[in-house]
CSV table of C-alpha atoms in Angstrom, one decimal:
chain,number,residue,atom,x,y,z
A,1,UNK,CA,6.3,-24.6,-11.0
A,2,UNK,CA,3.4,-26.3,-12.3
A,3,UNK,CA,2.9,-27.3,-15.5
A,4,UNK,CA,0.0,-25.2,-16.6
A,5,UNK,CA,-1.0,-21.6,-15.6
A,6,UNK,CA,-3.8,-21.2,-13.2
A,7,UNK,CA,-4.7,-17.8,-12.1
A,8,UNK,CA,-5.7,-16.2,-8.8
A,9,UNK,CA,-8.8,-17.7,-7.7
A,10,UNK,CA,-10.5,-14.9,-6.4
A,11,UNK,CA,-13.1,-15.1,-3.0
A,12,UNK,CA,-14.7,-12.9,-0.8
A,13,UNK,CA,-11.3,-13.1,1.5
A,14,UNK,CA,-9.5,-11.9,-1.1
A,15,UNK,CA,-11.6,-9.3,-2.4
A,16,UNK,CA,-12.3,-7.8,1.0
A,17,UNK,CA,-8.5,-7.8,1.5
A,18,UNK,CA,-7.9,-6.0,-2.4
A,19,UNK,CA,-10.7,-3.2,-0.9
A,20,UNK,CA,-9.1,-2.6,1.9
A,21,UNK,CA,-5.3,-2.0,1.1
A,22,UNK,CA,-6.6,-0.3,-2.1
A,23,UNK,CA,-8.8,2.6,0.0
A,24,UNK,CA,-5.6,2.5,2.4
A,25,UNK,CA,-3.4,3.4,-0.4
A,26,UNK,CA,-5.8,5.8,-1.6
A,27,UNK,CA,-6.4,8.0,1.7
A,28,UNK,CA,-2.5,7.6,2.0
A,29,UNK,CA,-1.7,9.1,-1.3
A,30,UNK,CA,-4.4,11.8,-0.9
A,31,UNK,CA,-3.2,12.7,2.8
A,32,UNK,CA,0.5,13.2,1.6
A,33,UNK,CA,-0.9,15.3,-1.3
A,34,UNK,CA,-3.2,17.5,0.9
A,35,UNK,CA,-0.4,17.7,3.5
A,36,UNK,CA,2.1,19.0,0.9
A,37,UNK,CA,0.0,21.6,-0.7
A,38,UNK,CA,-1.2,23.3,2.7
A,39,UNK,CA,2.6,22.9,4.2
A,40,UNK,CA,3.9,24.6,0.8
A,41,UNK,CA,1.0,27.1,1.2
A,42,UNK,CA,1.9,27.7,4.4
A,43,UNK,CA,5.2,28.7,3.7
A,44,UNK,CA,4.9,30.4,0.7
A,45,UNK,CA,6.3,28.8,-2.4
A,46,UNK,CA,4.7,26.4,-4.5
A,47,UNK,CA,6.0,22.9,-4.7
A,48,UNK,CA,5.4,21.6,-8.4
A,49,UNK,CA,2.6,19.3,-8.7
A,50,UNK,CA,4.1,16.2,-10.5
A,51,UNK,CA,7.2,16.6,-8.1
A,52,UNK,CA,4.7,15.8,-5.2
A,53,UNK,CA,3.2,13.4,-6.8
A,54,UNK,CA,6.0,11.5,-7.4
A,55,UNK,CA,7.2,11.7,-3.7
A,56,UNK,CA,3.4,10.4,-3.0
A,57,UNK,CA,4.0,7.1,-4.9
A,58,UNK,CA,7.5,6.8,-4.2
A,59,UNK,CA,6.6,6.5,-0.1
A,60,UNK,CA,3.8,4.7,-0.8
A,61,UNK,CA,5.9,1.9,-2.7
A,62,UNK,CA,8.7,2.1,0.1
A,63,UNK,CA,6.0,1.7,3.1
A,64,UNK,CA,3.8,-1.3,1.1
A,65,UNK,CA,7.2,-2.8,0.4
A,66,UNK,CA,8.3,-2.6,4.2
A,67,UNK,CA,5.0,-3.9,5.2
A,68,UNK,CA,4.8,-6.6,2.5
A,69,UNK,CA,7.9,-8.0,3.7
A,70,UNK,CA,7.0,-8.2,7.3
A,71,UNK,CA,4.7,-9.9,7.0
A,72,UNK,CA,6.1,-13.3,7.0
A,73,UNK,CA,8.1,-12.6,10.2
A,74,UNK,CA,4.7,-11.2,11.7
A,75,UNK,CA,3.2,-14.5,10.7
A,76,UNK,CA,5.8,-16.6,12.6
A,77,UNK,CA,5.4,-14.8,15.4
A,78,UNK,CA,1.8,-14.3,16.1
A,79,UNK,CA,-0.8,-16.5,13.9
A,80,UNK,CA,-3.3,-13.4,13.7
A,81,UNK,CA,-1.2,-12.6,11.0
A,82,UNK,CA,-1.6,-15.6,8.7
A,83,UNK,CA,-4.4,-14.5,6.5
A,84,UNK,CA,-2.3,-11.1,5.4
A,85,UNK,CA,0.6,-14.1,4.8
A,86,UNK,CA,-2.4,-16.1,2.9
A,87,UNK,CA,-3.4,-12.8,0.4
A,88,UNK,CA,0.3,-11.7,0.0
A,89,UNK,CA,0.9,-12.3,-4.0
C-alpha cells in the first residue's frame, strides 16, 4: 500500500488493450444472443429475452475470469504473455 492514491496511468498500451477485450466482449455477447434466438427459433419456442441475456453475461464473466486467471501461469511459461500480465488490473 502506498500512502496516497494514484490512479491508472493510462497509454496507448493500455488503451489498445481496453479496445480490444472490450469489442471481444461485445461480438461475444452478441454471438451468444444471436445464437440463442435462431436455436430457439429453430425449435419452436421462445426463450425469454432477459433469461438469455442473463446467460450472455453470466458466460462471459465465467470465460474472462478463467482467462484472467491464466494469465499469470501463461506468463511464467512463455514471456509473449507478459504484457496481458502488465494490463491485468
Amino acid at each position: 500500500m502506498s500512502v496516497e492514491y494514484k490512479s491508472v496511468q493510462w497509454n496507448r498500451q493500455k488503451l489498445i488493450y481496453d479496445a480490444i477485450l472490450l469489442t471481444t466482449v461485445g461480438l461475444y455477447l452478441w454471438a451468444f444472443i444471436a445464437i440463442t434466438n435462431n436455436i430457439s427459433t429453430d425449435v419452436g419456442s421462445q426463450f425469454d429475452k432477459h433469461g438469455v441475456h442473463m446467460r450472455a453475461y453470466g458466460s462471459a464473466a465465467f470465460l474472462l475470469l478463467h482467462v484472467i486467471l491464466s494469465i499469470g501461469p501463461l506468463s511464467r511459461i512463455s514471456p509473449k504473455f507478459l504484457p496481458l500480465l502488465f494490463n491485468r488490473r
